[in-house]
PDB file of C-alpha atoms in Angstrom:
ATOM      1  CA  MET A 190     -20.318-179.248-184.604  1.00 39.00           C
ATOM      2  CA  SER A 191     -17.606-176.940-185.987  1.00 41.00           C
ATOM      3  CA  GLN A 192     -18.440-173.857-188.003  1.00 44.00           C
ATOM      4  CA  SER A 193     -16.948-175.350-191.155  1.00 46.00           C
ATOM      5  CA  SER A 194     -19.406-178.257-191.075  1.00 49.00           C
ATOM      6  CA  VAL A 195     -22.611-176.276-190.516  1.00 55.00           C
ATOM      7  CA  ASN A 196     -25.517-177.702-192.518  1.00 57.00           C
ATOM      8  CA  ILE A 197     -26.978-174.788-194.479  1.00 57.00           C
ATOM      9  CA  GLU A 198     -29.868-176.976-195.593  1.00 61.00           C
ATOM     10  CA  GLU A 199     -31.340-177.015-192.073  1.00 64.00           C
ATOM     11  CA  VAL A 200     -33.960-174.373-191.380  1.00 66.00           C
ATOM     12  CA  ASN A 201     -32.753-171.591-189.142  1.00 77.00           C
ATOM     13  CA  VAL A 202     -35.465-169.933-187.097  1.00 83.00           C
ATOM     14  CA  CYS A 203     -34.592-167.024-184.864  1.00 86.00           C
ATOM     15  CA  LYS A 204     -36.106-166.260-181.454  1.00 85.00           C
ATOM     16  CA  CYS A 205     -38.666-164.000-183.167  1.00 85.00           C
ATOM     17  CA  GLY A 206     -39.978-167.001-185.087  1.00 82.00           C
ATOM     18  CA  TYR A 207     -38.789-165.750-188.489  1.00 81.00           C
ATOM     19  CA  TYR A 208     -37.019-167.991-190.982  1.00 82.00           C
ATOM     20  CA  CYS A 209     -33.495-166.685-191.350  1.00 84.00           C
ATOM     21  CA  ARG A 210     -32.155-166.122-194.821  1.00 81.00           C
ATOM     22  CA  LEU A 211     -28.697-167.109-195.882  1.00 84.00           C
ATOM     23  CA  LYS A 212     -26.766-163.883-196.543  1.00 87.00           C
ATOM     24  CA  THR A 213     -23.261-163.112-197.773  1.00 88.00           C
ATOM     25  CA  SER A 214     -20.978-160.593-196.116  1.00 87.00           C
ATOM     26  CA  ARG A 215     -19.671-157.763-198.313  1.00 86.00           C
ATOM     27  CA  THR A 216     -17.451-156.217-195.638  1.00 84.00           C
ATOM     28  CA  PRO A 217     -13.669-155.918-196.074  1.00 80.00           C
ATOM     29  CA  LEU A 218     -13.093-158.063-192.973  1.00 82.00           C
ATOM     30  CA  ASN A 219     -15.339-160.944-194.098  1.00 83.00           C
ATOM     31  CA  PRO A 220     -15.702-160.772-197.910  1.00 83.00           C
ATOM     32  CA  GLY A 221     -17.905-163.523-199.293  1.00 83.00           C
ATOM     33  CA  ARG A 222     -18.450-165.117-195.886  1.00 86.00           C
ATOM     34  CA  ARG A 223     -21.987-166.522-195.499  1.00 88.00           C
ATOM     35  CA  PHE A 224     -24.203-166.147-192.428  1.00 88.00           C
ATOM     36  CA  PHE A 225     -27.747-166.383-191.086  1.00 88.00           C
ATOM     37  CA  ARG A 226     -29.377-163.442-189.298  1.00 88.00           C
ATOM     38  CA  CYS A 227     -32.746-162.388-187.941  1.00 86.00           C
ATOM     39  CA  LYS A 228     -35.053-160.901-190.571  1.00 83.00           C
ATOM     40  CA  ALA A 229     -35.969-157.990-188.284  1.00 81.00           C
ATOM     41  CA  SER A 230     -33.258-155.645-187.058  1.00 78.00           C
ATOM     42  CA  LYS A 231     -32.837-154.989-183.340  1.00 80.00           C
ATOM     43  CA  GLU A 232     -34.039-151.417-183.940  1.00 83.00           C
ATOM     44  CA  ASN A 233     -37.310-152.852-185.283  1.00 81.00           C
ATOM     45  CA  GLY A 234     -37.803-155.202-182.344  1.00 82.00           C
ATOM     46  CA  GLY A 235     -35.833-158.162-183.736  1.00 83.00           C
ATOM     47  CA  CYS A 236     -33.947-160.605-181.548  1.00 87.00           C
ATOM     48  CA  GLY A 237     -30.527-160.017-183.119  1.00 83.00           C
ATOM     49  CA  TYR A 238     -29.978-163.669-184.066  1.00 87.00           C
ATOM     50  CA  PHE A 239     -26.736-164.101-186.030  1.00 86.00           C
ATOM     51  CA  ARG A 240     -24.694-167.166-186.994  1.00 87.00           C
ATOM     52  CA  TRP A 241     -21.726-167.543-189.342  1.00 88.00           C
ATOM     53  CA  ILE A 242     -21.840-170.442-191.814  1.00 85.00           C
ATOM     54  CA  ASP A 243     -18.369-170.132-193.305  1.00 80.00           C
ATOM     55  CA  PRO A 244     -15.256-170.298-191.131  1.00 79.00           C
ATOM     56  CA  SER A 245     -13.494-167.107-190.148  1.00 73.00           C
ATOM     57  CA  LEU A 246     -10.935-165.842-192.630  1.00 63.00           C
ATOM     58  CA  GLU A 247      -8.574-165.190-189.711  1.00 63.00           C
ATOM     59  CA  ASN A 248      -7.985-168.947-189.459  1.00 57.00           C
ATOM     60  CA  ALA A 249      -7.319-169.387-193.168  1.00 56.00           C
ATOM     61  CA  ASP A 250      -3.804-169.180-194.477  1.00 55.00           C
ATOM     62  CA  GLU A 251      -2.938-166.731-197.232  1.00 55.00           C
ATOM     63  CA  SER A 252      -2.467-169.414-199.912  1.00 54.00           C
ATOM     64  CA  SER A 253      -5.984-170.818-199.391  1.00 55.00           C
ATOM     65  CA  LEU A 254      -7.412-167.299-199.673  1.00 53.00           C
ATOM     66  CA  MET A 255      -5.469-166.697-202.864  1.00 56.00           C
ATOM     67  CA  ASN A 256      -6.633-170.030-204.302  1.00 55.00           C
ATOM     68  CA  ARG A 257     -10.220-169.043-203.553  1.00 56.00           C
ATOM     69  CA  PHE A 258      -9.991-165.901-205.679  1.00 56.00           C
ATOM     70  CA  ILE A 259      -7.884-167.049-208.647  1.00 55.00           C
ATOM     71  CA  ASP A 260      -9.286-167.674-212.106  1.00 51.00           C
ATOM     72  CA  GLY A 261     -12.168-165.250-211.638  1.00 51.00           C
ATOM     73  CA  GLN A 262     -13.690-167.086-208.690  1.00 61.00           C
ATOM     74  CA  ASN A 263     -13.903-163.835-206.784  1.00 70.00           C
ATOM     75  CA  PRO A 264     -17.637-163.018-206.847  1.00 76.00           C
ATOM     76  CA  ILE A 265     -16.944-159.288-207.081  1.00 78.00           C
ATOM     77  CA  ASP A 266     -14.771-159.782-210.180  1.00 77.00           C
ATOM     78  CA  ARG A 267     -17.434-162.037-211.730  1.00 79.00           C
ATOM     79  CA  LEU A 268     -20.086-159.408-211.066  1.00 84.00           C
ATOM     80  CA  LYS A 269     -17.880-156.660-212.527  1.00 86.00           C
ATOM     81  CA  ARG A 270     -17.363-158.757-215.681  1.00 87.00           C
ATOM     82  CA  LYS A 271     -21.112-159.424-215.885  1.00 89.00           C
ATOM     83  CA  VAL A 272     -21.859-155.696-215.503  1.00 91.00           C
ATOM     84  CA  LYS A 273     -19.350-154.912-218.272  1.00 92.00           C
ATOM     85  CA  GLU A 274     -20.914-157.564-220.537  1.00 92.00           C
ATOM     86  CA  LEU A 275     -24.398-156.183-219.865  1.00 94.00           C
ATOM     87  CA  GLU A 276     -23.238-152.614-220.541  1.00 94.00           C
ATOM     88  CA  GLU A 277     -21.708-153.728-223.851  1.00 94.00           C
ATOM     89  CA  GLU A 278     -24.937-155.526-224.763  1.00 94.00           C
ATOM     90  CA  ARG A 279     -26.950-152.432-223.794  1.00 94.00           C
ATOM     91  CA  ASP A 280     -24.731-150.220-225.988  1.00 93.00           C
ATOM     92  CA  SER A 281     -25.091-152.651-228.884  1.00 93.00           C
ATOM     93  CA  LEU A 282     -28.871-152.707-228.474  1.00 94.00           C
ATOM     94  CA  LYS A 283     -28.972-148.898-228.330  1.00 94.00           C
ATOM     95  CA  PHE A 284     -27.028-148.750-231.591  1.00 93.00           C
ATOM     96  CA  GLN A 285     -29.364-151.288-233.222  1.00 94.00           C
ATOM     97  CA  LEU A 286     -32.382-149.332-231.964  1.00 95.00           C
ATOM     98  CA  HIS A 287     -31.004-146.122-233.460  1.00 94.00           C
ATOM     99  CA  GLU A 288     -30.364-147.847-236.802  1.00 94.00           C
ATOM    100  CA  ASN A 289     -33.861-149.365-236.804  1.00 94.00           C
ATOM    101  CA  GLU A 290     -35.441-146.012-235.964  1.00 95.00           C
ATOM    102  CA  GLU A 291     -33.638-144.456-238.948  1.00 95.00           C
ATOM    103  CA  LYS A 292     -34.807-147.295-241.209  1.00 94.00           C
ATOM    104  CA  MET A 293     -38.351-146.867-239.930  1.00 96.00           C
ATOM    105  CA  MET A 294     -38.247-143.142-240.695  1.00 95.00           C
ATOM    106  CA  VAL A 295     -37.110-143.890-244.267  1.00 95.00           C
ATOM    107  CA  LEU A 296     -39.820-146.530-244.686  1.00 95.00           C
ATOM    108  CA  ASN A 297     -42.487-144.165-243.319  1.00 95.00           C
ATOM    109  CA  LYS A 298     -41.390-141.517-245.805  1.00 95.00           C
ATOM    110  CA  LYS A 299     -41.578-144.043-248.661  1.00 94.00           C
ATOM    111  CA  LEU A 300     -45.003-145.178-247.457  1.00 94.00           C
ATOM    112  CA  LYS A 301     -46.287-141.598-247.531  1.00 94.00           C
ATOM    113  CA  GLU A 302     -44.922-141.163-251.051  1.00 94.00           C
ATOM    114  CA  VAL A 303     -46.582-144.396-252.199  1.00 93.00           C
ATOM    115  CA  LYS A 304     -49.895-143.355-250.629  1.00 93.00           C
ATOM    116  CA  LEU A 305     -49.720-139.963-252.346  1.00 92.00           C
ATOM    117  CA  GLN A 306     -48.906-141.610-255.670  1.00 93.00           C
ATOM    118  CA  ARG A 307     -51.764-144.066-255.217  1.00 92.00           C
ATOM    119  CA  ASN A 308     -54.201-141.273-254.343  1.00 91.00           C
ATOM    120  CA  TRP A 309     -53.079-139.312-257.389  1.00 93.00           C
ATOM    121  CA  GLU A 310     -53.596-142.365-259.601  1.00 91.00           C
ATOM    122  CA  ASN A 311     -57.096-142.802-258.130  1.00 90.00           C
ATOM    123  CA  VAL A 312     -57.864-139.166-258.887  1.00 91.00           C
ATOM    124  CA  LYS A 313     -56.648-139.591-262.471  1.00 91.00           C
ATOM    125  CA  PHE A 314     -58.702-142.778-262.881  1.00 91.00           C
ATOM    126  CA  ASN A 315     -61.798-141.019-261.516  1.00 91.00           C
ATOM    127  CA  GLN A 316     -61.254-138.189-263.988  1.00 92.00           C
ATOM    128  CA  VAL A 317     -61.061-140.667-266.880  1.00 91.00           C
ATOM    129  CA  VAL A 318     -64.266-142.380-265.702  1.00 92.00           C
ATOM    130  CA  ILE A 319     -66.044-139.011-265.459  1.00 94.00           C
ATOM    131  CA  VAL A 320     -64.912-138.023-268.966  1.00 93.00           C
ATOM    132  CA  PHE A 321     -66.020-141.405-270.311  1.00 92.00           C
ATOM    133  CA  LEU A 322     -69.433-141.082-268.647  1.00 93.00           C
ATOM    134  CA  CYS A 323     -69.811-137.555-270.026  1.00 92.00           C
ATOM    135  CA  LEU A 324     -69.039-138.822-273.529  1.00 92.00           C
ATOM    136  CA  LEU A 325     -71.549-141.645-273.154  1.00 91.00           C
ATOM    137  CA  THR A 326     -74.186-139.208-271.926  1.00 92.00           C
ATOM    138  CA  ILE A 327     -73.558-136.866-274.870  1.00 90.00           C
ATOM    139  CA  LYS A 328     -73.726-139.747-277.341  1.00 88.00           C
ATOM    140  CA  TRP A 329     -76.923-141.004-275.785  1.00 90.00           C
ATOM    141  CA  PHE A 330     -78.412-137.502-275.860  1.00 87.00           C
ATOM    142  CA  PHE A 331     -77.657-137.051-279.580  1.00 86.00           C
ATOM    143  CA  ASN A 332     -78.953-140.509-280.439  1.00 85.00           C
ATOM    144  CA  ILE A 333     -82.310-139.647-278.908  1.00 80.00           C
ATOM    145  CA  VAL A 334     -82.688-136.303-280.596  1.00 66.00           C
TER     146      VAL A 334
END
């Protein structure tokens, strides 16, 4: 079976007995090339299992490499665009948060003013009730005497 026809659906188990994950190379020599490797490193007692899934880029001609990365198919370019989009969204959300915080401060100030006004109106109403009760008491007192 050639490397270009490797079935990535089959389970790869290394000599340690671990299931091997499908990884993608980020090195300059093998950008975007997929491979399986042992979960544990050799330094940690792993077996060092390693197998390429994608064919070597040395065998590919320059035009096929260029075709692979045109129209934004380069995963690095896609990720850079996604990062830029997310940064723009973050900046927009920060701006909206700042605006909403300012609105909330204004609304809190208005709420305090309304509460003060309402308390003042309650005080005035209580004063009127007290005066009315005093007048009733005085009238009642003079009616008895």
